[in-house]
mmCIF file of C-alpha atoms and ligand atoms in Angstrom:
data_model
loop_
_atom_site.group_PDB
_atom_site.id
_atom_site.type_symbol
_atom_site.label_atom_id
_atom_site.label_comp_id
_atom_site.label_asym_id
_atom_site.label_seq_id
_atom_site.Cartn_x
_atom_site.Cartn_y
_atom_site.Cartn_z
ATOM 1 C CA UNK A 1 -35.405 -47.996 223.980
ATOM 2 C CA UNK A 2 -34.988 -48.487 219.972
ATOM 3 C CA UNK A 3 -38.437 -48.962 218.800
ATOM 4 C CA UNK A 4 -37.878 -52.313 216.818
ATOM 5 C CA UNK A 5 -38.455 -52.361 212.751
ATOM 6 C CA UNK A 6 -40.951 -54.264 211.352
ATOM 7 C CA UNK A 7 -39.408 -57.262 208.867
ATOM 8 C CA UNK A 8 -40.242 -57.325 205.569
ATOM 9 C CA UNK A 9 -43.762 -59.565 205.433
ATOM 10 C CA UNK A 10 -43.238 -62.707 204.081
ATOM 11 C CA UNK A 11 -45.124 -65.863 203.602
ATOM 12 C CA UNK A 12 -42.518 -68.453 204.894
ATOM 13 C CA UNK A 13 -41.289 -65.760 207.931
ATOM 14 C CA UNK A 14 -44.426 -66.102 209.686
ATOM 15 C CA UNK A 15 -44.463 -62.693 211.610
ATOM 16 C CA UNK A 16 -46.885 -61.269 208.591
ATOM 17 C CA UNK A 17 -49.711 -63.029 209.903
ATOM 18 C CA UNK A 18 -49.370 -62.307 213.724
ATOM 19 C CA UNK A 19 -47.986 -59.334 214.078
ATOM 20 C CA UNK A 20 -49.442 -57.879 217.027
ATOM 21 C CA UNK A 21 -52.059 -60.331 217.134
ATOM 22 C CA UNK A 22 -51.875 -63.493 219.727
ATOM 23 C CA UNK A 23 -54.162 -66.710 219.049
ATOM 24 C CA UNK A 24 -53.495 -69.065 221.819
ATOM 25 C CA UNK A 25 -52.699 -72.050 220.849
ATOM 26 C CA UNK A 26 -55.880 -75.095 221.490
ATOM 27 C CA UNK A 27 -53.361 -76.553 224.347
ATOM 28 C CA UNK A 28 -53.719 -73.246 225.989
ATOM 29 C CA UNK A 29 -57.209 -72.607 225.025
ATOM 30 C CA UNK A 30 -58.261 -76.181 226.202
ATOM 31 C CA UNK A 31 -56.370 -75.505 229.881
ATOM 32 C CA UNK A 32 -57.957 -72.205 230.000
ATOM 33 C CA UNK A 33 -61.295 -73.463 229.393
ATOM 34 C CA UNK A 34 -61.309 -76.228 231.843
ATOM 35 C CA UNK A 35 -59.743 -74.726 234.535
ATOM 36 C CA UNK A 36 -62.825 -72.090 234.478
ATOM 37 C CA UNK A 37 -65.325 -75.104 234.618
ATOM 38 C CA UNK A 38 -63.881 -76.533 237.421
ATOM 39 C CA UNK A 39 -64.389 -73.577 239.451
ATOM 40 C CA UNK A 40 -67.417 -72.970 237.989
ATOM 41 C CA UNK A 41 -68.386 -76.311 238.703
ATOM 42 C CA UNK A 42 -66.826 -76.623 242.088
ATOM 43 C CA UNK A 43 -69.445 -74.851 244.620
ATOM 44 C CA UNK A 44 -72.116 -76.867 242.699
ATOM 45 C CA UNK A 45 -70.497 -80.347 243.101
ATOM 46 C CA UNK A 46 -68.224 -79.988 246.570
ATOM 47 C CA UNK A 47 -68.119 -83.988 246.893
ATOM 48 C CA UNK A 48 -66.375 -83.874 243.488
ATOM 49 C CA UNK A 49 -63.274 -82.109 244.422
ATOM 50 C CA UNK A 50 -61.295 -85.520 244.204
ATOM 51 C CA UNK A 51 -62.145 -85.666 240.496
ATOM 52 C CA UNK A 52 -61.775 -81.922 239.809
ATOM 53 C CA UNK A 53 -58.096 -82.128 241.670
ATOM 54 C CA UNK A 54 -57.200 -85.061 239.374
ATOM 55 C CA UNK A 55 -58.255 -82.914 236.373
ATOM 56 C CA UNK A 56 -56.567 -80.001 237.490
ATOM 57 C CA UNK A 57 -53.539 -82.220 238.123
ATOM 58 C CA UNK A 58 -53.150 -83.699 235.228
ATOM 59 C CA UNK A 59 -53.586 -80.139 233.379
ATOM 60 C CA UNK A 60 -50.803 -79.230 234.664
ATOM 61 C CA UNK A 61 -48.750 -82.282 233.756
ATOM 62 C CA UNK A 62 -49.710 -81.525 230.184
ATOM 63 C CA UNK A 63 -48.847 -77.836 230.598
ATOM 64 C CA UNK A 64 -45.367 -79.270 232.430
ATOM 65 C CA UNK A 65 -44.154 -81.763 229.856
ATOM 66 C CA UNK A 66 -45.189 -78.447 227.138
ATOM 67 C CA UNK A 67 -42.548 -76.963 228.975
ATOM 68 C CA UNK A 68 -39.866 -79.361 229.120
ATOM 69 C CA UNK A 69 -40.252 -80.197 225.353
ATOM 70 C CA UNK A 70 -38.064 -77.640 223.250
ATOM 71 C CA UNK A 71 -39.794 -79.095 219.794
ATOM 72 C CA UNK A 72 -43.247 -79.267 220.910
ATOM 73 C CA UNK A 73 -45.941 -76.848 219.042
ATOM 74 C CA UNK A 74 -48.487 -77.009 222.248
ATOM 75 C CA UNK A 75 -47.947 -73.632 223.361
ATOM 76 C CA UNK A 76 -48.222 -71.770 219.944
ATOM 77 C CA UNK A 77 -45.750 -71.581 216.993
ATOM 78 C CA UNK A 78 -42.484 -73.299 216.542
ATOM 79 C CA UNK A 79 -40.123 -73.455 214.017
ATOM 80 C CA UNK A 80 -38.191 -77.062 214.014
ATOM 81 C CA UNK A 81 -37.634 -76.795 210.172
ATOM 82 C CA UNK A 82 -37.261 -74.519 207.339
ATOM 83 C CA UNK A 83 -40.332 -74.075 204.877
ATOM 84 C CA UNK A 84 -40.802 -76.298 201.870
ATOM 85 C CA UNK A 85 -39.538 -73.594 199.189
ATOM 86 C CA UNK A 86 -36.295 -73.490 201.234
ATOM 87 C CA UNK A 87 -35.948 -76.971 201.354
ATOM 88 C CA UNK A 88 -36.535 -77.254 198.116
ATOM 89 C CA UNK A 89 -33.495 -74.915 197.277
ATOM 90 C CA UNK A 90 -31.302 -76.623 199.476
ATOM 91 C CA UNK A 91 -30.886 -74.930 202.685
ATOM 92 C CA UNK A 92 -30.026 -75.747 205.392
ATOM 93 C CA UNK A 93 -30.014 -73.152 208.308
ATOM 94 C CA UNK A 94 -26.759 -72.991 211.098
ATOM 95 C CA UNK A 95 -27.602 -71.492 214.092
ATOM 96 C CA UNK A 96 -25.112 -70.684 216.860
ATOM 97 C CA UNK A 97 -26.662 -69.708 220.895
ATOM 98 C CA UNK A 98 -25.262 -68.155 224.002
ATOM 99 C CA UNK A 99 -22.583 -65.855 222.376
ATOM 100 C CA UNK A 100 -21.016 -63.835 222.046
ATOM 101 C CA UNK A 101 -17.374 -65.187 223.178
ATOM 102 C CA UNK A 102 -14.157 -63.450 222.466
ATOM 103 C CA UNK A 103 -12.556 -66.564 221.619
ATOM 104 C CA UNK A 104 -14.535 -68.879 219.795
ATOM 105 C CA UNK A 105 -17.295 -66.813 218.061
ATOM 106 C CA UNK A 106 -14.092 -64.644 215.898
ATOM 107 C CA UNK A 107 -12.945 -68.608 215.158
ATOM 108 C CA UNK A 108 -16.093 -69.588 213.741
ATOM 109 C CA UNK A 109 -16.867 -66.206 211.436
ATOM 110 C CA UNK A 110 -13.499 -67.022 210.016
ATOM 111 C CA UNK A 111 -14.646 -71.018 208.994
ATOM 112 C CA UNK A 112 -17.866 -69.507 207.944
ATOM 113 C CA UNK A 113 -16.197 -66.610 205.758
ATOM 114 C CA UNK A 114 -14.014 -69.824 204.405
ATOM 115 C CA UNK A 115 -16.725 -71.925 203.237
ATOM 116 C CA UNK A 116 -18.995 -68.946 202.073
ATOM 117 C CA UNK A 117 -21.613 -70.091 204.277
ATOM 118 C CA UNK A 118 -24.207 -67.451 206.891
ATOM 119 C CA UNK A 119 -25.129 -68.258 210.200
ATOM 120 C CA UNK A 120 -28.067 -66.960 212.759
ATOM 121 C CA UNK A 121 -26.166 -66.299 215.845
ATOM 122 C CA UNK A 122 -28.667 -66.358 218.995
ATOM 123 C CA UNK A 123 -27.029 -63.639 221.333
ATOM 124 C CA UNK A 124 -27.074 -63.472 224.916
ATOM 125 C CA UNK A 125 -28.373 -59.709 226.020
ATOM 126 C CA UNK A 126 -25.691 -59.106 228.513
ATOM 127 C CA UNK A 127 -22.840 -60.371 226.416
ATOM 128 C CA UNK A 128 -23.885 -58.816 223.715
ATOM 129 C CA UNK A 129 -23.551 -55.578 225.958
ATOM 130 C CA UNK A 130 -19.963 -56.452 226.955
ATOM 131 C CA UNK A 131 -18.737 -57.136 223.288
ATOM 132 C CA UNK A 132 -20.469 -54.868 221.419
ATOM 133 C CA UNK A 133 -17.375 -55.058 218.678
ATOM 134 C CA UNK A 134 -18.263 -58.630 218.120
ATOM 135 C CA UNK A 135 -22.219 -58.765 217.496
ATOM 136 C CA UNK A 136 -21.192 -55.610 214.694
ATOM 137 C CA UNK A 137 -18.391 -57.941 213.661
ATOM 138 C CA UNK A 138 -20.937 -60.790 213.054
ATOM 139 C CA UNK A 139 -23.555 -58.344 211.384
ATOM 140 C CA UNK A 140 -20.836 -56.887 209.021
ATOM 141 C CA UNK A 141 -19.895 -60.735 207.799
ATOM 142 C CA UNK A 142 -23.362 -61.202 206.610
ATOM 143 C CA UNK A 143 -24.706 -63.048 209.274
ATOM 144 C CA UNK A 144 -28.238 -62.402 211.809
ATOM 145 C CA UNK A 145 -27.618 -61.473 215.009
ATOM 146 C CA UNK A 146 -31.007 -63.331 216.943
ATOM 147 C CA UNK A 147 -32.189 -62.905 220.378
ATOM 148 C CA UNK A 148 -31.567 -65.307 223.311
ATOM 149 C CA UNK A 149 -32.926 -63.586 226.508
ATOM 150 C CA UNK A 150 -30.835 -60.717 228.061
ATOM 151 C CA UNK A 151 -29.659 -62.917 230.826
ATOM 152 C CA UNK A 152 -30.108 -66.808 230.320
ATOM 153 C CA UNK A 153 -31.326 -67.713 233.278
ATOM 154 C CA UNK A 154 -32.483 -70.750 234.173
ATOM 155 C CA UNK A 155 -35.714 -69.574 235.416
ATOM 156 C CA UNK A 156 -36.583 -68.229 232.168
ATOM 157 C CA UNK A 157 -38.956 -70.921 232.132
ATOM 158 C CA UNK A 158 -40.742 -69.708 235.627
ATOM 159 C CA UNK A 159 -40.928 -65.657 234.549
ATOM 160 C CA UNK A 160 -44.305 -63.459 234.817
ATOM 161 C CA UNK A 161 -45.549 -62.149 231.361
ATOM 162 C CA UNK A 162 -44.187 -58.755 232.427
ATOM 163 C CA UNK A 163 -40.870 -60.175 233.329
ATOM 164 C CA UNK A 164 -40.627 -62.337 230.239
ATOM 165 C CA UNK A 165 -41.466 -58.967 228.271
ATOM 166 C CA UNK A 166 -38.515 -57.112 229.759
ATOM 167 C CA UNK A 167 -36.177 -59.275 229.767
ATOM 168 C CA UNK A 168 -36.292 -60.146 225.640
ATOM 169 C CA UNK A 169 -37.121 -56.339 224.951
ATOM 170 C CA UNK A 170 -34.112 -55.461 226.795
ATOM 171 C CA UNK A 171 -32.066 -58.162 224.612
ATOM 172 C CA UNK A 172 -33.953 -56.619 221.877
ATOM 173 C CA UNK A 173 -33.208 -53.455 222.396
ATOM 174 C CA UNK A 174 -29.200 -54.286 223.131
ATOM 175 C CA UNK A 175 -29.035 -56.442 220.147
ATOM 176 C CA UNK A 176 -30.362 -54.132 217.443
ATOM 177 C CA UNK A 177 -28.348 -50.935 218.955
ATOM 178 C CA UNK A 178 -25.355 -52.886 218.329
ATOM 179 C CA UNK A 179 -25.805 -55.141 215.143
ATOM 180 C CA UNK A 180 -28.284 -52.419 213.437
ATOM 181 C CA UNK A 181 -31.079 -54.992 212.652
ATOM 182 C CA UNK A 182 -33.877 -55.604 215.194
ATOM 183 C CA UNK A 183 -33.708 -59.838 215.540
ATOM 184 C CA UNK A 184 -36.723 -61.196 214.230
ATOM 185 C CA UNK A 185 -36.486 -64.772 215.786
ATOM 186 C CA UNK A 186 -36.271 -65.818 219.439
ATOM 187 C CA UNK A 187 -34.907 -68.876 221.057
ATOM 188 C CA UNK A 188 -35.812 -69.645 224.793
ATOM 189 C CA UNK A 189 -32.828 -70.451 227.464
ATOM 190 C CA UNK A 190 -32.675 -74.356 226.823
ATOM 191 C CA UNK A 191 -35.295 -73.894 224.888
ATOM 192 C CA UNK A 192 -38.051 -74.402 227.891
ATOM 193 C CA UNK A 193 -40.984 -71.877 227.331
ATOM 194 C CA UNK A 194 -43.620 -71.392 229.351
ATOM 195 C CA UNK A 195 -47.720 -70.822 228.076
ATOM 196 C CA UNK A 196 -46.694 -66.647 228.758
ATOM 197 C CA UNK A 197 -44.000 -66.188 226.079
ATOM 198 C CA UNK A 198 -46.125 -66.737 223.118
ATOM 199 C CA UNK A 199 -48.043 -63.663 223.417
ATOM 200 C CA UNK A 200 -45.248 -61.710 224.177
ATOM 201 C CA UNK A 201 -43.346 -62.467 221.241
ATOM 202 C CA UNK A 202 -46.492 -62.068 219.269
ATOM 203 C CA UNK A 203 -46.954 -58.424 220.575
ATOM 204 C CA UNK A 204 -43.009 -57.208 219.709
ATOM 205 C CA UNK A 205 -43.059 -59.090 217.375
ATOM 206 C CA UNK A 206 -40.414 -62.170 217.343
ATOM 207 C CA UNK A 207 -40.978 -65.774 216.133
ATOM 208 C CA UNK A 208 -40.146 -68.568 218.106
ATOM 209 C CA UNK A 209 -37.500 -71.170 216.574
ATOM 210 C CA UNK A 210 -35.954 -73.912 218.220
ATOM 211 C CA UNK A 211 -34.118 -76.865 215.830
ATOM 212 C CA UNK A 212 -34.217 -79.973 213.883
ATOM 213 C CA UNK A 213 -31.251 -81.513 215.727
ATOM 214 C CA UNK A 214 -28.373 -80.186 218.009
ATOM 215 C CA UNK A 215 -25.250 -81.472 218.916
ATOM 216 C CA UNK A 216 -24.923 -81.241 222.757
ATOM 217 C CA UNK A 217 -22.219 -78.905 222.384
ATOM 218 C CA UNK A 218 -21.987 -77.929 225.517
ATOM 219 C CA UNK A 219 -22.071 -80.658 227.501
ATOM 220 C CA UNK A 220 -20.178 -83.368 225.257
ATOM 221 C CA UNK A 221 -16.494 -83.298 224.501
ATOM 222 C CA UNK A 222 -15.762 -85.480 221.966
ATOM 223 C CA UNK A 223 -16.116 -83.391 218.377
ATOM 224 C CA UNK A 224 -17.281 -86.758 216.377
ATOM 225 C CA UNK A 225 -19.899 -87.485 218.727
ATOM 226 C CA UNK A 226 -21.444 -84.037 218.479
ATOM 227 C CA UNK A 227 -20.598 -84.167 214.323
ATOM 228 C CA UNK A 228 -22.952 -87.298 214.560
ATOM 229 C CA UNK A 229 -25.779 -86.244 216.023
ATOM 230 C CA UNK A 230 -25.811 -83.482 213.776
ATOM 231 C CA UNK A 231 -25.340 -85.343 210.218
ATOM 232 C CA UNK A 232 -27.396 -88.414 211.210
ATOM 233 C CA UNK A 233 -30.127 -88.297 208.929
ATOM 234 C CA UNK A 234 -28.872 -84.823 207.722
ATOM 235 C CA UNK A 235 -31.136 -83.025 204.594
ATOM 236 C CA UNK A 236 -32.384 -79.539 203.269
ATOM 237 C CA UNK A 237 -34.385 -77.872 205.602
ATOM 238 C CA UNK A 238 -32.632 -78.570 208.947
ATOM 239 C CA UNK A 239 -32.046 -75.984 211.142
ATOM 240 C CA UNK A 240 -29.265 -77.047 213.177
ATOM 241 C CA UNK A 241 -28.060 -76.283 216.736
ATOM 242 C CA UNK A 242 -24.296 -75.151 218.044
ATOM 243 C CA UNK A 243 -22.760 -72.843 220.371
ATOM 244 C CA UNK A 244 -20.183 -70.136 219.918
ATOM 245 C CA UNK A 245 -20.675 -69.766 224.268
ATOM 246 C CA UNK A 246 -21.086 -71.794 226.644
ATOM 247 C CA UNK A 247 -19.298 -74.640 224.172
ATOM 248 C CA UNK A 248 -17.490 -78.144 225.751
ATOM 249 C CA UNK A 249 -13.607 -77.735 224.998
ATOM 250 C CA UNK A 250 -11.987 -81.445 223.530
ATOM 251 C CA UNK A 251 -9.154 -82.899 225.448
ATOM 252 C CA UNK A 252 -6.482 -80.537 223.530
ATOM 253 C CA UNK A 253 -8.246 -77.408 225.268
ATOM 254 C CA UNK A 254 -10.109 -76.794 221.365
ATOM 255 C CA UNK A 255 -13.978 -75.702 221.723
ATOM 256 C CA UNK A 256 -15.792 -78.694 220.465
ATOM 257 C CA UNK A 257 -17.968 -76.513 218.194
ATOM 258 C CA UNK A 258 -15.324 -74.678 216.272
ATOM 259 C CA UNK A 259 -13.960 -78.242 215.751
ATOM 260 C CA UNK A 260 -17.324 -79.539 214.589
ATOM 261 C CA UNK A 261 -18.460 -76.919 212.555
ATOM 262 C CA UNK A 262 -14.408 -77.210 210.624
ATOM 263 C CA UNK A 263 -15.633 -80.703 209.632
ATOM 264 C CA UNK A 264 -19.734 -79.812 208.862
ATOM 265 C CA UNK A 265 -19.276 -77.524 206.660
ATOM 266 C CA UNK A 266 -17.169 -79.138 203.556
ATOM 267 C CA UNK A 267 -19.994 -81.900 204.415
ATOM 268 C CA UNK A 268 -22.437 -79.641 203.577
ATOM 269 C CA UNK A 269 -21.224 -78.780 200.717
ATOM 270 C CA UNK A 270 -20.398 -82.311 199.777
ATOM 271 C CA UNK A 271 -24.101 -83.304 200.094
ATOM 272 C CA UNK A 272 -24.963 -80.099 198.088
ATOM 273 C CA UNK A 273 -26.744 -78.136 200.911
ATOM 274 C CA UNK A 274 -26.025 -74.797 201.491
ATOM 275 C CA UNK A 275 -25.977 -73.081 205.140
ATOM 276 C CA UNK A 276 -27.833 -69.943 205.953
ATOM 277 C CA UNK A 277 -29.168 -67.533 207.821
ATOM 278 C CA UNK A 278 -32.733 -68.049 209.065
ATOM 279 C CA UNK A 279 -33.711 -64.373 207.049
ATOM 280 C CA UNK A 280 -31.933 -65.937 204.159
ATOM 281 C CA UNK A 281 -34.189 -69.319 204.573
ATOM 282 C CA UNK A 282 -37.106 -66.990 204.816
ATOM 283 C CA UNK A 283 -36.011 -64.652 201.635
ATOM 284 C CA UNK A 284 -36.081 -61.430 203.885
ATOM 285 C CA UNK A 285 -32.384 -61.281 202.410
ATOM 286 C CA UNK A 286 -31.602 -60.733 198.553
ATOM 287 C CA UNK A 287 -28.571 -62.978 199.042
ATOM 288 C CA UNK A 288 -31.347 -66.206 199.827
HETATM 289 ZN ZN1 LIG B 1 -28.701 -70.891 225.515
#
């Protein structure tokens, strides 16, 4: 396996403080701490167990809805929005998951080459395998080539710690072979985590990203829908969501993200924002 880089340390890419190094986050911490005083407390207090199975209970409710909530921070670092310095330069960051696809990710390099603008592309391991030509295509144009999981599965969310860790190494490993960068950033399979991942990212190390807003892509086939949801509210520091896989096709047979990203980026520009990578929003890139 290809021993991954280091990034460059920098204070907005937060991998310089935690690299190697896992604090849990106090969600975690709390859980941790009270499930080991209600076993502690258990033998002491048997006519309790009612109470101690409500507490338990509810734990894992907490712990559940952690899960289920791609934006939430409960269990450890995540990155909704770019940092303050980027924002303040006008960036806004495009991110593209579940590629890559022979047809629609060579359709969207070509409207990103034509509005000058960089992506983060969040690659599927096994794909990434299959179409090795296109993850070096999207690293020659300038763009990041993230990882997604080797497999997207939808029990991503269920893995071990040891399965979580071989499944993104593997990705990791697949990715970086191919594109010639390690990824530095990781995105979870519908972006449901689970209390493991945190440390395992923390130990390769990867930081966890999900988005300021997303289009439903995949699901929704109407391009001015999805162009909504993406510009409502739209500023500098977003770090928006598409897919060059996995994406909805309109009724002509067109993928609904090529289609939305042909009419968000001369918006973009419009507004004065500029779309990048997420290296280039952290300045790991001289082109940020
Ligand atoms: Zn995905």
């Amino acid at each position: 396996m290809i021993r991954p880089q280091l990034p460059t340390p920098d204070r907005d890419s937060g991998l310089a403080h935690r690299m190697g190094r896992w604090r849990p986050s106090r969600t975690v911490l709390l859980s941790a701490w009270l499930n080991g005083a209600l076993l502690s407390a258990l033998p002491l207090f048997p006519k309790l167990w009612p109470w101690f199975l409500a507490l338990c209970l509810a734990d894992q409710a907490v712990l559940t809805l952690a899960v289920l909530w791609p934006r939430s921070s409960l269990l450890g670092p995540n990155l909704v929005r770019l940092s303050p310095s980027a924002t303040g330069r006008g960036l806004v960051a495009l991110t593209f998951d579940d590629g890559p696809d022979p047809q629609i990710t060579p359709a969207i390099l070509d409207l990103l080459d034509a509005y000058g603008a960089k992506a983060s592309f969040f690659c599927i391991g096994n794909r990434a395998e299959r179409h090795a030509g296109l993850v070096e295509e999207i690293a020659r144009r300038g763009h990041s080539v993230e990882n997604h999981s080797f497999r997207h599965s939808n029990l991503f969310a269920c893995y071990s710690p040891g399965a979580l860790r071989r499944e993104i190494e593997r990705a990791q490993s697949v990715i970086a072979a191919r594109s010639g960068t390690p990824p530095r950033f990781f995105r979870a399979p519908m972006g449901f985590r689970n209390p493991f991942l945190d440390p395992v990212l923390a130990r390769i190390p990867l930081r966890y990203v999900s988005w300021t807003r997303r289009g439903f892509d995949t699901a929704c086939r109407e391009p001015e829908i999805v162009l909504r949801r993406l510009t409502r509210n739209l500023a500098a520091g977003d770090i928006l969501l598409l897919h060059d896989g996995s994406s909805a096709c309109t009724v002509e047979g067109e993928p609904v993200s090529v289609r939305v990203l042909s009419a968000l980026l001369p918006l973009l520009g419009a507004q004065g924002l500029r779309a990048v990578s997420l290296p280039m929003a952290m300045g790991n890139t001289p082109d940020a």
